[in-house]
């Protein structure tokens, strides 16, 4: 990661953690990924953008392995996803061999544009819904 990428990562994650995420996760129709904190064991809810395709939910992480929710998934792949106000249990899979740029083309346009603009290390995640 370049120095610029590091500065961008810190600026964007600070904005997301302090302003965007607290507001977004309260919106009833915002898609939210709930993981279990790898240290605390507490539920951690992160607003995400993605799309349900059949019995799977697909998303692309902006910061790959640096994303806290990706690190939580690595520790415990059991997650929940709130889609259109309804919660679904699932198992998350980090897919480093998937092409995240190609994947973004199949996901909602607005979110995909933001992910490409602010992301520095894109990584695909698939949640198999139960």
Short mmCIF file of N, CA and C in Angstrom, two decimals:
data_model
loop_
_atom_site.label_atom_id
_atom_site.label_comp_id
_atom_site.label_asym_id
_atom_site.label_seq_id
_atom_site.Cartn_x
_atom_site.Cartn_y
_atom_site.Cartn_z
N UNK A 1 0.86 -1.18 0.00
CA UNK A 1 0.00 0.00 0.00
C UNK A 1 0.90 1.23 0.00
N UNK A 2 0.64 2.15 -0.90
CA UNK A 2 1.43 3.37 -0.98
C UNK A 2 1.07 4.31 0.16
N UNK A 3 1.89 5.34 0.34
CA UNK A 3 1.64 6.33 1.39
C UNK A 3 0.28 7.00 1.14
N UNK A 4 0.01 7.33 -0.13
CA UNK A 4 -1.27 7.94 -0.49
C UNK A 4 -2.43 7.02 -0.11
N UNK A 5 -2.30 5.72 -0.43
CA UNK A 5 -3.35 4.76 -0.10
C UNK A 5 -3.57 4.70 1.41
N UNK A 6 -2.48 4.75 2.16
CA UNK A 6 -2.59 4.72 3.62
C UNK A 6 -3.33 5.94 4.16
N UNK A 7 -3.01 7.11 3.63
CA UNK A 7 -3.71 8.33 4.05
C UNK A 7 -5.19 8.28 3.66
N UNK A 8 -5.45 7.82 2.44
CA UNK A 8 -6.84 7.69 1.97
C UNK A 8 -7.60 6.72 2.85
N UNK A 9 -6.98 5.58 3.17
CA UNK A 9 -7.62 4.58 4.03
C UNK A 9 -7.97 5.17 5.38
N UNK A 10 -7.04 5.87 6.01
CA UNK A 10 -7.32 6.46 7.33
C UNK A 10 -8.43 7.51 7.27
N UNK A 11 -8.38 8.37 6.26
CA UNK A 11 -9.39 9.42 6.13
C UNK A 11 -10.79 8.84 5.90
N UNK A 12 -10.88 7.91 4.98
CA UNK A 12 -12.19 7.33 4.65
C UNK A 12 -12.73 6.50 5.81
N UNK A 13 -11.90 5.68 6.44
CA UNK A 13 -12.40 4.85 7.53
C UNK A 13 -12.81 5.70 8.74
N UNK A 14 -12.10 6.79 8.99
CA UNK A 14 -12.51 7.68 10.08
C UNK A 14 -13.87 8.29 9.79
N UNK A 15 -14.08 8.77 8.57
CA UNK A 15 -15.37 9.33 8.17
C UNK A 15 -16.47 8.26 8.27
N UNK A 16 -16.18 7.06 7.79
CA UNK A 16 -17.18 5.99 7.85
C UNK A 16 -17.52 5.62 9.28
N UNK A 17 -16.52 5.42 10.12
CA UNK A 17 -16.76 4.98 11.50
C UNK A 17 -17.50 6.01 12.34
N UNK A 18 -17.18 7.28 12.13
CA UNK A 18 -17.74 8.32 13.01
C UNK A 18 -19.03 8.95 12.51
N UNK A 19 -19.23 8.96 11.19
CA UNK A 19 -20.40 9.66 10.66
C UNK A 19 -21.30 8.75 9.82
N UNK A 20 -20.76 8.18 8.75
CA UNK A 20 -21.57 7.45 7.78
C UNK A 20 -22.18 6.18 8.38
N UNK A 21 -21.36 5.31 8.95
CA UNK A 21 -21.87 4.03 9.45
C UNK A 21 -22.89 4.16 10.59
N UNK A 22 -22.66 5.01 11.60
CA UNK A 22 -23.68 5.11 12.66
C UNK A 22 -25.05 5.53 12.13
N UNK A 23 -25.08 6.39 11.14
CA UNK A 23 -26.35 6.82 10.55
C UNK A 23 -26.91 5.73 9.64
N UNK A 24 -26.07 5.20 8.76
CA UNK A 24 -26.52 4.22 7.75
C UNK A 24 -27.09 2.96 8.37
N UNK A 25 -26.44 2.42 9.40
CA UNK A 25 -26.91 1.15 9.94
C UNK A 25 -28.26 1.26 10.62
N UNK A 26 -28.71 2.48 10.90
CA UNK A 26 -30.04 2.69 11.50
C UNK A 26 -31.15 2.81 10.45
N UNK A 27 -30.76 3.02 9.21
CA UNK A 27 -31.76 3.14 8.15
C UNK A 27 -32.36 1.75 7.89
N UNK A 28 -33.68 1.62 7.94
CA UNK A 28 -34.30 0.30 7.86
C UNK A 28 -34.02 -0.49 6.58
N UNK A 29 -33.80 0.18 5.46
CA UNK A 29 -33.58 -0.54 4.21
C UNK A 29 -32.10 -0.65 3.82
N UNK A 30 -31.21 -0.10 4.65
CA UNK A 30 -29.78 -0.23 4.39
C UNK A 30 -29.35 -1.68 4.62
N UNK A 31 -28.58 -2.22 3.70
CA UNK A 31 -28.05 -3.57 3.87
C UNK A 31 -26.93 -3.51 4.91
N UNK A 32 -26.99 -4.44 5.87
CA UNK A 32 -26.03 -4.45 6.97
C UNK A 32 -25.47 -5.87 7.11
N UNK A 33 -24.15 -5.94 7.28
CA UNK A 33 -23.47 -7.20 7.54
C UNK A 33 -23.14 -7.25 9.03
N UNK A 34 -23.59 -8.31 9.70
CA UNK A 34 -23.29 -8.48 11.12
C UNK A 34 -22.30 -9.62 11.30
N UNK A 35 -21.13 -9.30 11.83
CA UNK A 35 -20.11 -10.30 12.13
C UNK A 35 -19.97 -10.37 13.64
N UNK A 36 -19.17 -11.32 14.11
CA UNK A 36 -18.86 -11.41 15.53
C UNK A 36 -17.45 -10.88 15.72
N UNK A 37 -17.29 -9.93 16.63
CA UNK A 37 -15.97 -9.36 16.89
C UNK A 37 -14.99 -10.44 17.28
N UNK A 38 -13.85 -10.47 16.63
CA UNK A 38 -12.87 -11.54 16.84
C UNK A 38 -12.24 -11.48 18.22
N UNK A 39 -12.21 -10.32 18.85
CA UNK A 39 -11.65 -10.19 20.20
C UNK A 39 -12.75 -10.10 21.25
N UNK A 40 -13.74 -9.24 20.98
CA UNK A 40 -14.80 -8.99 21.96
C UNK A 40 -15.86 -10.07 21.99
N UNK A 41 -16.10 -10.72 20.85
CA UNK A 41 -17.20 -11.68 20.76
C UNK A 41 -18.56 -11.01 20.60
N UNK A 42 -18.57 -9.68 20.49
CA UNK A 42 -19.82 -8.93 20.36
C UNK A 42 -20.22 -8.79 18.90
N UNK A 43 -21.52 -8.62 18.64
CA UNK A 43 -21.97 -8.39 17.27
C UNK A 43 -21.43 -7.06 16.75
N UNK A 44 -20.95 -7.05 15.51
CA UNK A 44 -20.43 -5.84 14.86
C UNK A 44 -21.20 -5.66 13.57
N UNK A 45 -21.87 -4.54 13.45
CA UNK A 45 -22.72 -4.27 12.29
C UNK A 45 -22.10 -3.21 11.39
N UNK A 46 -21.99 -3.57 10.12
CA UNK A 46 -21.37 -2.70 9.13
C UNK A 46 -22.30 -2.53 7.93
N UNK A 47 -22.66 -1.29 7.59
CA UNK A 47 -23.43 -1.07 6.37
C UNK A 47 -22.59 -1.48 5.16
N UNK A 48 -23.18 -2.21 4.25
CA UNK A 48 -22.47 -2.67 3.05
C UNK A 48 -23.38 -2.49 1.84
N UNK A 49 -22.77 -2.56 0.68
CA UNK A 49 -23.52 -2.56 -0.56
C UNK A 49 -23.24 -3.89 -1.24
N UNK A 50 -24.20 -4.41 -1.88
CA UNK A 50 -24.02 -5.68 -2.56
C UNK A 50 -25.32 -6.11 -3.18
N UNK A 51 -25.39 -7.37 -3.53
CA UNK A 51 -26.60 -7.87 -4.19
C UNK A 51 -26.81 -9.33 -3.84
N UNK A 52 -28.07 -9.65 -3.60
CA UNK A 52 -28.45 -11.05 -3.41
C UNK A 52 -28.64 -11.68 -4.79
N UNK A 53 -28.02 -12.84 -4.97
CA UNK A 53 -28.17 -13.63 -6.19
C UNK A 53 -28.51 -15.04 -5.74
N UNK A 54 -29.77 -15.43 -5.90
CA UNK A 54 -30.21 -16.74 -5.41
C UNK A 54 -30.07 -16.82 -3.91
N UNK A 55 -29.36 -17.82 -3.43
CA UNK A 55 -29.16 -18.01 -1.99
C UNK A 55 -27.83 -17.47 -1.52
N UNK A 56 -27.25 -16.54 -2.26
CA UNK A 56 -25.98 -15.92 -1.87
C UNK A 56 -26.10 -14.41 -1.90
N UNK A 57 -25.32 -13.77 -1.05
CA UNK A 57 -25.21 -12.31 -1.06
C UNK A 57 -23.75 -11.98 -1.38
N UNK A 58 -23.54 -11.14 -2.39
CA UNK A 58 -22.19 -10.79 -2.86
C UNK A 58 -21.88 -9.34 -2.52
N UNK A 59 -20.64 -9.09 -2.09
CA UNK A 59 -20.18 -7.73 -1.84
C UNK A 59 -18.69 -7.66 -2.11
N UNK A 60 -18.18 -6.45 -2.24
CA UNK A 60 -16.75 -6.24 -2.43
C UNK A 60 -16.27 -5.31 -1.32
N UNK A 61 -15.27 -5.78 -0.57
CA UNK A 61 -14.67 -4.99 0.50
C UNK A 61 -13.72 -3.96 -0.10
N UNK A 62 -13.80 -2.73 0.37
CA UNK A 62 -12.95 -1.64 -0.12
C UNK A 62 -11.47 -1.84 0.24
N UNK A 63 -11.25 -2.39 1.43
CA UNK A 63 -9.88 -2.47 1.95
C UNK A 63 -9.41 -3.90 2.18
N UNK A 64 -10.10 -4.85 1.58
CA UNK A 64 -9.65 -6.24 1.63
C UNK A 64 -9.37 -6.73 3.02
N UNK A 65 -8.20 -7.31 3.19
CA UNK A 65 -7.82 -7.92 4.47
C UNK A 65 -7.70 -6.91 5.61
N UNK A 66 -7.63 -5.61 5.29
CA UNK A 66 -7.55 -4.58 6.32
C UNK A 66 -8.93 -4.24 6.90
N UNK A 67 -9.99 -4.62 6.20
CA UNK A 67 -11.34 -4.34 6.69
C UNK A 67 -11.60 -5.14 7.96
N UNK A 68 -12.14 -4.47 8.95
CA UNK A 68 -12.41 -5.15 10.22
C UNK A 68 -13.39 -6.30 10.03
N UNK A 69 -14.41 -6.11 9.19
CA UNK A 69 -15.37 -7.20 9.01
C UNK A 69 -14.75 -8.38 8.28
N UNK A 70 -13.79 -8.15 7.40
CA UNK A 70 -13.10 -9.28 6.77
C UNK A 70 -12.26 -10.01 7.81
N UNK A 71 -11.60 -9.27 8.67
CA UNK A 71 -10.81 -9.91 9.73
C UNK A 71 -11.71 -10.72 10.67
N UNK A 72 -12.91 -10.18 10.95
CA UNK A 72 -13.87 -10.91 11.78
C UNK A 72 -14.36 -12.17 11.08
N UNK A 73 -14.60 -12.09 9.78
CA UNK A 73 -15.03 -13.26 9.01
C UNK A 73 -13.95 -14.34 9.03
N UNK A 74 -12.70 -13.93 8.91
CA UNK A 74 -11.58 -14.90 8.96
C UNK A 74 -11.58 -15.66 10.29
N UNK A 75 -11.97 -14.97 11.37
CA UNK A 75 -11.99 -15.61 12.69
C UNK A 75 -13.25 -16.43 12.92
N UNK A 76 -14.38 -16.00 12.34
CA UNK A 76 -15.65 -16.69 12.53
C UNK A 76 -16.54 -16.36 11.33
N UNK A 77 -16.75 -17.33 10.47
CA UNK A 77 -17.48 -17.08 9.22
C UNK A 77 -18.99 -17.05 9.36
N UNK A 78 -19.52 -17.30 10.54
CA UNK A 78 -20.97 -17.23 10.76
C UNK A 78 -21.37 -15.77 10.87
N UNK A 79 -22.27 -15.34 9.98
CA UNK A 79 -22.68 -13.94 9.92
C UNK A 79 -24.19 -13.85 9.76
N UNK A 80 -24.67 -12.62 9.80
CA UNK A 80 -26.05 -12.32 9.43
C UNK A 80 -26.00 -11.14 8.47
N UNK A 81 -26.99 -11.09 7.56
CA UNK A 81 -27.09 -9.98 6.62
C UNK A 81 -28.53 -9.47 6.67
N UNK A 82 -28.67 -8.15 6.84
CA UNK A 82 -30.00 -7.55 6.77
C UNK A 82 -30.18 -7.01 5.36
N UNK A 83 -31.15 -7.58 4.65
CA UNK A 83 -31.45 -7.19 3.28
C UNK A 83 -32.91 -6.73 3.23
N UNK A 84 -33.12 -5.49 2.83
CA UNK A 84 -34.47 -4.91 2.75
C UNK A 84 -35.23 -5.09 4.05
N UNK A 85 -34.54 -4.88 5.16
CA UNK A 85 -35.17 -4.91 6.48
C UNK A 85 -35.31 -6.29 7.11
N UNK A 86 -34.91 -7.35 6.43
CA UNK A 86 -35.06 -8.71 6.96
C UNK A 86 -33.67 -9.32 7.18
N UNK A 87 -33.50 -9.99 8.32
CA UNK A 87 -32.22 -10.62 8.66
C UNK A 87 -32.16 -12.04 8.14
N UNK A 88 -30.99 -12.41 7.59
CA UNK A 88 -30.71 -13.75 7.09
C UNK A 88 -29.41 -14.23 7.73
N UNK A 89 -29.42 -15.47 8.22
CA UNK A 89 -28.18 -16.07 8.72
C UNK A 89 -27.39 -16.59 7.53
N UNK A 90 -26.09 -16.68 7.69
CA UNK A 90 -25.28 -17.19 6.59
C UNK A 90 -23.86 -17.50 6.99
N UNK A 91 -23.12 -18.01 6.03
CA UNK A 91 -21.70 -18.30 6.19
C UNK A 91 -20.96 -17.49 5.14
N UNK A 92 -20.01 -16.69 5.60
CA UNK A 92 -19.27 -15.80 4.70
C UNK A 92 -17.99 -16.47 4.21
N UNK A 93 -17.66 -16.19 2.96
CA UNK A 93 -16.44 -16.71 2.34
C UNK A 93 -15.69 -15.56 1.70
N UNK A 94 -14.42 -15.41 2.06
CA UNK A 94 -13.55 -14.41 1.44
C UNK A 94 -12.98 -15.08 0.20
N UNK A 95 -13.09 -14.40 -0.96
CA UNK A 95 -12.72 -15.01 -2.24
C UNK A 95 -11.58 -14.24 -2.92
N UNK A 96 -10.34 -14.46 -2.49
CA UNK A 96 -9.22 -13.71 -3.07
C UNK A 96 -8.98 -14.00 -4.54
N UNK A 97 -9.46 -15.13 -5.07
CA UNK A 97 -9.26 -15.47 -6.48
C UNK A 97 -10.33 -14.89 -7.40
N UNK A 98 -11.39 -14.31 -6.82
CA UNK A 98 -12.44 -13.69 -7.63
C UNK A 98 -11.96 -12.31 -8.08
N UNK A 99 -12.37 -11.88 -9.27
CA UNK A 99 -11.99 -10.57 -9.79
C UNK A 99 -12.96 -9.52 -9.24
N UNK A 100 -12.52 -8.70 -8.26
CA UNK A 100 -13.45 -7.75 -7.63
C UNK A 100 -13.93 -6.65 -8.58
N UNK A 101 -13.11 -6.26 -9.54
CA UNK A 101 -13.53 -5.24 -10.50
C UNK A 101 -14.68 -5.78 -11.37
N UNK A 102 -14.53 -7.00 -11.85
CA UNK A 102 -15.60 -7.62 -12.63
C UNK A 102 -16.83 -7.82 -11.76
N UNK A 103 -16.63 -8.22 -10.51
CA UNK A 103 -17.75 -8.43 -9.59
C UNK A 103 -18.53 -7.14 -9.37
N UNK A 104 -17.82 -6.02 -9.22
CA UNK A 104 -18.49 -4.74 -8.99
C UNK A 104 -19.44 -4.39 -10.14
N UNK A 105 -19.14 -4.85 -11.34
CA UNK A 105 -20.01 -4.56 -12.48
C UNK A 105 -21.37 -5.23 -12.37
N UNK A 106 -21.46 -6.28 -11.53
CA UNK A 106 -22.73 -6.97 -11.36
C UNK A 106 -23.46 -6.53 -10.08
N UNK A 107 -22.87 -5.60 -9.35
CA UNK A 107 -23.46 -5.12 -8.10
C UNK A 107 -24.06 -3.74 -8.30
N UNK A 108 -24.85 -3.23 -7.33
CA UNK A 108 -25.49 -1.92 -7.50
C UNK A 108 -24.48 -0.83 -7.89
N UNK A 109 -24.86 -0.08 -8.88
CA UNK A 109 -23.96 0.89 -9.52
C UNK A 109 -23.41 1.96 -8.57
N UNK A 110 -24.28 2.59 -7.78
CA UNK A 110 -23.84 3.67 -6.90
C UNK A 110 -22.78 3.19 -5.92
N UNK A 111 -23.08 2.10 -5.23
CA UNK A 111 -22.12 1.57 -4.26
C UNK A 111 -20.83 1.14 -4.94
N UNK A 112 -20.94 0.50 -6.09
CA UNK A 112 -19.75 0.04 -6.81
C UNK A 112 -18.84 1.20 -7.19
N UNK A 113 -19.44 2.31 -7.58
CA UNK A 113 -18.67 3.50 -7.93
C UNK A 113 -17.90 4.01 -6.72
N UNK A 114 -18.56 4.09 -5.57
CA UNK A 114 -17.91 4.55 -4.35
C UNK A 114 -16.79 3.60 -3.95
N UNK A 115 -17.04 2.31 -3.99
CA UNK A 115 -16.02 1.32 -3.63
C UNK A 115 -14.79 1.48 -4.51
N UNK A 116 -14.99 1.67 -5.80
CA UNK A 116 -13.84 1.84 -6.71
C UNK A 116 -13.09 3.13 -6.44
N UNK A 117 -13.81 4.19 -6.08
CA UNK A 117 -13.17 5.48 -5.83
C UNK A 117 -12.34 5.48 -4.55
N UNK A 118 -12.89 4.92 -3.47
CA UNK A 118 -12.20 5.02 -2.17
C UNK A 118 -11.40 3.77 -1.82
N UNK A 119 -11.68 2.66 -2.48
CA UNK A 119 -11.00 1.42 -2.14
C UNK A 119 -9.55 1.38 -2.59
N UNK A 120 -8.74 0.66 -1.84
CA UNK A 120 -7.32 0.53 -2.17
C UNK A 120 -6.91 -0.92 -2.36
N UNK A 121 -7.71 -1.86 -1.85
CA UNK A 121 -7.36 -3.28 -1.93
C UNK A 121 -8.65 -4.08 -1.98
N UNK A 122 -9.30 -4.09 -3.14
CA UNK A 122 -10.62 -4.71 -3.28
C UNK A 122 -10.57 -6.22 -3.09
N UNK A 123 -11.61 -6.75 -2.45
CA UNK A 123 -11.69 -8.18 -2.15
C UNK A 123 -13.15 -8.61 -2.16
N UNK A 124 -13.46 -9.67 -2.87
CA UNK A 124 -14.83 -10.17 -2.97
C UNK A 124 -15.17 -11.05 -1.76
N UNK A 125 -16.41 -10.87 -1.29
CA UNK A 125 -16.94 -11.69 -0.20
C UNK A 125 -18.29 -12.23 -0.65
N UNK A 126 -18.51 -13.53 -0.43
CA UNK A 126 -19.80 -14.15 -0.73
C UNK A 126 -20.36 -14.69 0.58
N UNK A 127 -21.64 -14.42 0.83
CA UNK A 127 -22.31 -14.97 2.00
C UNK A 127 -23.34 -15.97 1.50
N UNK A 128 -23.19 -17.23 1.89
CA UNK A 128 -24.18 -18.25 1.56
C UNK A 128 -25.27 -18.17 2.62
N UNK A 129 -26.46 -17.79 2.20
CA UNK A 129 -27.59 -17.58 3.12
C UNK A 129 -28.26 -18.91 3.44
N UNK A 130 -28.72 -19.01 4.67
CA UNK A 130 -29.38 -20.24 5.11
C UNK A 130 -30.88 -20.08 4.99
#
